[in-house]
């Protein structure tokens, strides 16, 4: 199973970004926590690589007082005070270039993202403090060509999430998590193969069950005819099929058809079996009528 901390570490190792992409990644961090310029920034994370990356982004934006505090058993807290007009922090509502849009979502994910790529299901999400930030994440993802983004309530906030495997794989590729993408595709291929085998086994099992149930029912009808009026009372074409069924109680209809002379198709065998069943039903009705008829006094 792919672990979230491995994905986080790989995303934090993405380098050689353009200055505009660096600024939009920081903007993603801040939007995910509802932080912004002109007020103290306080971001919590369980991952040391995220704390180091955010610290570097804040210092690059002019927050000279940025600090990383480590709380025993409680992860890391990054604090800073961004000036009202921090250098390089974009003011536009949405990034315009594709690389900046990718960096923005990567920043949101590193701040408050979650990813589950186990064999039991696929789930990617980013938590946000309000619907405005969640809708912004949705809009950016859709502009990157990743459909299926959903937005919903989460405790006291909102969440943008993906369930579609192709969209999650597309985001991993865009964000630079190539090792995670390879592991995900391997897990995905194994899951699809396992599901395909399971469906095939279930289909074959159900098919065998149907064949056995039909054979038992047909054998009971033929035995009833044999024990009451005798198989000789059947027309020759039905008698040959009835005898073949008694000789081969586990055979399929197609196999029975090949035992006849001349051979008969599966559809032809099915039609004649329905005639035998109707014959047996008439005998049962006659027997039931004799049982219910009261003797005259």
Short mmCIF file of C-alpha atoms in Angstrom, two decimals:
data_model
loop_
_atom_site.label_atom_id
_atom_site.label_comp_id
_atom_site.label_asym_id
_atom_site.label_seq_id
_atom_site.Cartn_x
_atom_site.Cartn_y
_atom_site.Cartn_z
CA UNK A 1 0.00 0.00 0.00
CA UNK A 2 1.26 3.49 -0.86
CA UNK A 3 1.83 5.61 2.23
CA UNK A 4 0.83 9.27 2.48
CA UNK A 5 4.17 10.32 4.00
CA UNK A 6 6.01 8.93 0.96
CA UNK A 7 3.79 10.96 -1.37
CA UNK A 8 4.36 14.08 0.75
CA UNK A 9 8.14 13.58 0.75
CA UNK A 10 8.19 13.17 -3.03
CA UNK A 11 6.13 16.33 -3.60
CA UNK A 12 8.36 18.29 -1.24
CA UNK A 13 11.41 17.23 -3.27
CA UNK A 14 10.09 18.89 -6.45
CA UNK A 15 12.66 21.54 -7.42
CA UNK A 16 13.65 23.95 -10.18
CA UNK A 17 10.32 25.75 -10.11
CA UNK A 18 9.80 29.08 -11.84
CA UNK A 19 9.47 32.09 -9.48
CA UNK A 20 5.79 32.43 -10.38
CA UNK A 21 5.18 28.75 -9.53
CA UNK A 22 6.92 29.15 -6.16
CA UNK A 23 4.63 32.09 -5.33
CA UNK A 24 1.49 30.15 -6.32
CA UNK A 25 2.55 27.15 -4.24
CA UNK A 26 2.80 29.41 -1.19
CA UNK A 27 -0.59 30.88 -2.08
CA UNK A 28 -1.98 27.33 -2.09
CA UNK A 29 -0.55 26.70 1.38
CA UNK A 30 -2.16 29.85 2.74
CA UNK A 31 -5.53 29.37 1.03
CA UNK A 32 -5.89 25.84 2.39
CA UNK A 33 -5.52 27.21 5.94
CA UNK A 34 -7.46 30.43 5.35
CA UNK A 35 -4.34 32.52 6.01
CA UNK A 36 -3.21 35.62 4.16
CA UNK A 37 -0.96 38.67 4.16
CA UNK A 38 -1.20 41.27 6.91
CA UNK A 39 -1.90 38.86 9.76
CA UNK A 40 0.02 36.14 11.63
CA UNK A 41 0.40 32.85 9.79
CA UNK A 42 0.10 29.66 11.83
CA UNK A 43 0.13 26.37 9.93
CA UNK A 44 0.24 22.91 11.50
CA UNK A 45 1.58 19.77 9.83
CA UNK A 46 2.58 16.25 10.82
CA UNK A 47 5.38 16.07 8.26
CA UNK A 48 8.85 17.56 8.64
CA UNK A 49 9.41 17.95 4.85
CA UNK A 50 6.24 20.07 4.63
CA UNK A 51 7.38 22.27 7.52
CA UNK A 52 10.78 22.81 5.89
CA UNK A 53 9.26 23.60 2.48
CA UNK A 54 6.75 26.07 3.90
CA UNK A 55 9.47 27.74 5.96
CA UNK A 56 11.51 28.28 2.80
CA UNK A 57 8.50 29.63 0.90
CA UNK A 58 7.65 32.10 3.67
CA UNK A 59 11.21 33.36 3.93
CA UNK A 60 11.28 33.82 0.17
CA UNK A 61 8.09 35.90 0.38
CA UNK A 62 9.62 38.32 2.89
CA UNK A 63 8.57 36.74 6.21
CA UNK A 64 11.91 37.11 7.98
CA UNK A 65 10.44 36.02 11.31
CA UNK A 66 9.31 32.60 10.02
CA UNK A 67 9.85 29.82 12.56
CA UNK A 68 9.29 26.08 12.79
CA UNK A 69 8.17 24.84 16.21
CA UNK A 70 8.20 21.15 17.04
CA UNK A 71 5.64 19.87 19.51
CA UNK A 72 6.27 16.44 20.99
CA UNK A 73 3.64 14.08 19.65
CA UNK A 74 1.86 16.92 17.84
CA UNK A 75 3.93 17.43 14.70
CA UNK A 76 5.19 20.85 13.62
CA UNK A 77 3.82 24.38 13.63
CA UNK A 78 5.12 26.98 11.19
CA UNK A 79 4.59 30.58 12.26
CA UNK A 80 5.33 33.83 10.45
CA UNK A 81 3.98 37.30 9.84
CA UNK A 82 3.58 38.16 6.18
CA UNK A 83 3.67 41.86 5.37
CA UNK A 84 0.53 43.39 3.90
CA UNK A 85 2.12 43.30 0.44
CA UNK A 86 4.50 40.35 0.50
CA UNK A 87 6.99 40.21 -2.31
CA UNK A 88 6.06 37.76 -5.02
CA UNK A 89 2.76 36.53 -3.52
CA UNK A 90 0.22 36.60 -6.38
CA UNK A 91 -2.93 38.65 -5.95
CA UNK A 92 -4.98 37.22 -8.84
CA UNK A 93 -7.95 35.02 -7.98
CA UNK A 94 -6.67 32.11 -10.09
CA UNK A 95 -3.33 31.26 -11.70
CA UNK A 96 -3.23 31.75 -15.46
CA UNK A 97 -0.44 29.41 -16.60
CA UNK A 98 -0.67 25.63 -16.40
CA UNK A 99 2.51 25.26 -14.33
CA UNK A 100 1.26 27.79 -11.78
CA UNK A 101 -2.10 26.02 -11.51
CA UNK A 102 -0.26 22.76 -10.79
CA UNK A 103 1.90 24.46 -8.16
CA UNK A 104 -1.13 26.03 -6.52
CA UNK A 105 -2.89 22.69 -6.04
CA UNK A 106 0.36 21.09 -4.88
CA UNK A 107 0.63 23.76 -2.19
CA UNK A 108 -2.97 23.16 -1.10
CA UNK A 109 -2.35 19.42 -0.95
CA UNK A 110 0.87 19.73 1.07
CA UNK A 111 -1.00 21.97 3.52
CA UNK A 112 -4.14 19.88 4.10
CA UNK A 113 -4.25 17.03 1.60
CA UNK A 114 -4.96 13.33 1.97
CA UNK A 115 -4.45 10.45 -0.44
CA UNK A 116 -5.55 6.82 -0.22
CA UNK A 117 -4.42 4.55 -3.06
CA UNK A 118 -4.94 1.18 -1.42
CA UNK A 119 -6.40 -1.79 -3.27
CA UNK A 120 -9.76 -1.21 -1.59
CA UNK A 121 -10.42 2.23 -3.02
CA UNK A 122 -9.04 5.51 -4.36
CA UNK A 123 -9.50 8.83 -2.61
CA UNK A 124 -7.76 12.21 -3.01
CA UNK A 125 -8.85 15.29 -1.08
CA UNK A 126 -7.93 18.77 0.11
CA UNK A 127 -9.61 20.26 3.17
CA UNK A 128 -10.34 23.99 3.20
CA UNK A 129 -11.87 26.39 5.74
CA UNK A 130 -14.62 27.57 3.40
CA UNK A 131 -16.52 26.77 0.24
CA UNK A 132 -14.76 29.57 -1.66
CA UNK A 133 -11.37 27.87 -1.32
CA UNK A 134 -12.83 24.42 -2.12
CA UNK A 135 -14.50 25.74 -5.27
CA UNK A 136 -11.24 27.39 -6.28
CA UNK A 137 -9.45 24.03 -6.01
CA UNK A 138 -12.20 22.43 -8.09
CA UNK A 139 -11.97 25.11 -10.75
CA UNK A 140 -8.18 24.84 -11.00
CA UNK A 141 -8.27 21.03 -11.24
CA UNK A 142 -10.90 21.13 -13.97
CA UNK A 143 -8.84 23.70 -15.88
CA UNK A 144 -5.98 21.17 -15.78
CA UNK A 145 -8.22 18.63 -17.50
CA UNK A 146 -9.01 16.56 -14.40
CA UNK A 147 -12.78 15.88 -14.32
CA UNK A 148 -14.86 14.44 -11.53
CA UNK A 149 -13.96 16.95 -8.79
CA UNK A 150 -16.55 17.08 -6.02
CA UNK A 151 -17.03 19.62 -3.25
CA UNK A 152 -18.75 18.89 0.05
CA UNK A 153 -18.99 19.73 3.73
CA UNK A 154 -16.41 18.41 6.17
CA UNK A 155 -16.90 19.03 9.90
CA UNK A 156 -16.43 22.80 10.28
CA UNK A 157 -15.07 23.32 6.77
CA UNK A 158 -15.25 22.11 3.20
CA UNK A 159 -13.41 19.55 1.12
CA UNK A 160 -12.61 19.14 -2.58
CA UNK A 161 -12.04 15.50 -3.49
CA UNK A 162 -11.53 13.01 -6.31
CA UNK A 163 -12.62 9.38 -6.56
CA UNK A 164 -11.80 8.78 -10.23
CA UNK A 165 -8.58 6.77 -10.66
CA UNK A 166 -7.68 8.41 -13.98
CA UNK A 167 -8.01 11.93 -12.52
CA UNK A 168 -5.90 11.01 -9.48
CA UNK A 169 -3.23 9.51 -11.74
CA UNK A 170 -3.31 12.66 -13.87
CA UNK A 171 -2.79 14.88 -10.83
CA UNK A 172 0.14 12.78 -9.56
CA UNK A 173 1.78 13.10 -12.97
CA UNK A 174 1.27 16.88 -13.11
CA UNK A 175 2.38 17.44 -9.50
CA UNK A 176 5.67 15.58 -10.06
CA UNK A 177 4.96 12.50 -7.89
CA UNK A 178 6.28 10.09 -10.51
CA UNK A 179 7.36 7.31 -8.13
CA UNK A 180 3.96 7.40 -6.46
CA UNK A 181 2.30 7.33 -9.87
CA UNK A 182 4.22 4.16 -10.84
CA UNK A 183 3.24 2.48 -7.58
CA UNK A 184 -0.36 3.58 -8.03
CA UNK A 185 -0.56 2.21 -11.57
CA UNK A 186 0.88 -1.09 -10.34
CA UNK A 187 -1.69 -1.28 -7.52
CA UNK A 188 -4.45 -0.28 -9.94
CA UNK A 189 -3.47 -2.94 -12.49
CA UNK A 190 -3.41 -5.65 -9.81
CA UNK A 191 -6.80 -4.55 -8.50
CA UNK A 192 -8.39 -4.54 -11.94
CA UNK A 193 -6.94 -7.98 -12.71
CA UNK A 194 -8.19 -9.32 -9.37
CA UNK A 195 -11.66 -7.90 -10.01
CA UNK A 196 -11.69 -9.35 -13.52
CA UNK A 197 -10.73 -12.81 -12.20
CA UNK A 198 -13.35 -12.56 -9.45
CA UNK A 199 -16.06 -11.60 -11.93
CA UNK A 200 -15.06 -14.47 -14.19
CA UNK A 201 -15.08 -16.98 -11.34
CA UNK A 202 -18.46 -15.73 -10.13
CA UNK A 203 -19.85 -15.98 -13.64
CA UNK A 204 -18.54 -19.52 -14.10
CA UNK A 205 -19.84 -20.57 -10.68
CA UNK A 206 -23.29 -19.13 -11.38
CA UNK A 207 -23.30 -20.81 -14.79
CA UNK A 208 -22.43 -24.19 -13.28
CA UNK A 209 -25.13 -23.72 -10.63
CA UNK A 210 -27.70 -23.01 -13.34
CA UNK A 211 -26.63 -26.08 -15.33
CA UNK A 212 -26.81 -28.33 -12.27
CA UNK A 213 -30.20 -26.97 -11.16
CA UNK A 214 -31.63 -27.40 -14.67
CA UNK A 215 -30.21 -30.93 -14.94
CA UNK A 216 -31.74 -31.94 -11.59
CA UNK A 217 -35.12 -30.52 -12.61
CA UNK A 218 -35.01 -32.21 -16.02
CA UNK A 219 -33.97 -35.55 -14.52
CA UNK A 220 -36.86 -35.40 -12.04
CA UNK A 221 -39.34 -34.75 -14.90
CA UNK A 222 -37.99 -37.65 -16.93
CA UNK A 223 -38.04 -40.02 -13.97
CA UNK A 224 -41.65 -39.09 -13.28
CA UNK A 225 -42.61 -39.91 -16.87
CA UNK A 226 -40.65 -43.16 -16.75
CA UNK A 227 -42.21 -44.30 -13.48
CA UNK A 228 -45.81 -43.45 -14.45
CA UNK A 229 -46.48 -43.94 -18.16
CA UNK A 230 -43.03 -45.06 -19.29
CA UNK A 231 -40.59 -43.35 -21.65
CA UNK A 232 -42.09 -45.30 -24.54
CA UNK A 233 -45.11 -43.00 -24.35
CA UNK A 234 -42.94 -40.08 -25.47
CA UNK A 235 -42.43 -39.28 -29.15
CA UNK A 236 -39.16 -40.79 -30.44
CA UNK A 237 -37.37 -37.41 -30.63
CA UNK A 238 -38.25 -36.66 -26.98
CA UNK A 239 -37.54 -40.22 -25.82
CA UNK A 240 -33.99 -40.10 -27.26
CA UNK A 241 -33.30 -36.85 -25.41
CA UNK A 242 -34.80 -38.18 -22.16
CA UNK A 243 -32.64 -41.28 -22.31
CA UNK A 244 -29.55 -39.18 -23.02
CA UNK A 245 -30.30 -37.02 -19.97
CA UNK A 246 -30.66 -40.07 -17.71
CA UNK A 247 -27.36 -41.43 -19.02
CA UNK A 248 -25.59 -38.06 -18.63
CA UNK A 249 -27.19 -36.27 -15.64
CA UNK A 250 -24.40 -33.63 -15.37
CA UNK A 251 -24.08 -32.78 -19.08
CA UNK A 252 -24.96 -29.33 -20.42
CA UNK A 253 -27.61 -28.84 -23.08
CA UNK A 254 -24.96 -28.35 -25.74
CA UNK A 255 -23.27 -31.59 -24.71
CA UNK A 256 -26.58 -33.48 -24.78
CA UNK A 257 -27.24 -32.18 -28.28
CA UNK A 258 -23.98 -33.73 -29.50
CA UNK A 259 -25.02 -37.13 -28.11
CA UNK A 260 -28.14 -37.29 -30.29
CA UNK A 261 -28.37 -38.75 -33.78
CA UNK A 262 -28.49 -36.50 -35.67
CA UNK A 263 -26.82 -33.90 -33.39
CA UNK A 264 -29.02 -31.06 -32.16
CA UNK A 265 -28.19 -27.44 -31.32
CA UNK A 266 -28.41 -26.08 -27.79
CA UNK A 267 -31.57 -24.16 -28.72
CA UNK A 268 -33.17 -27.31 -30.12
CA UNK A 269 -32.35 -29.30 -26.98
CA UNK A 270 -33.79 -26.51 -24.80
CA UNK A 271 -37.04 -26.52 -26.82
CA UNK A 272 -37.45 -30.29 -26.52
CA UNK A 273 -36.67 -30.16 -22.79
CA UNK A 274 -39.51 -27.66 -22.37
CA UNK A 275 -41.82 -30.14 -24.12
CA UNK A 276 -40.72 -32.90 -21.73
CA UNK A 277 -41.31 -30.56 -18.77
CA UNK A 278 -44.83 -29.79 -20.04
CA UNK A 279 -45.49 -33.52 -20.36
CA UNK A 280 -44.35 -34.07 -16.76
CA UNK A 281 -46.47 -31.13 -15.53
CA UNK A 282 -49.61 -32.68 -17.09
CA UNK A 283 -48.87 -35.95 -15.29
CA UNK A 284 -48.47 -34.09 -11.98
CA UNK A 285 -51.79 -32.31 -12.50
CA UNK A 286 -53.51 -35.59 -13.28
CA UNK A 287 -52.05 -37.20 -10.17
CA UNK A 288 -53.09 -34.23 -8.06
CA UNK A 289 -56.62 -34.44 -9.46
CA UNK A 290 -56.92 -38.12 -8.58
CA UNK A 291 -55.63 -37.40 -5.08
CA UNK A 292 -58.17 -34.63 -4.46
CA UNK A 293 -61.17 -36.51 -5.99
CA UNK A 294 -63.43 -37.90 -3.21
CA UNK A 295 -64.70 -41.48 -3.55
CA UNK A 296 -68.47 -41.80 -4.22
CA UNK A 297 -70.56 -43.38 -1.47
#
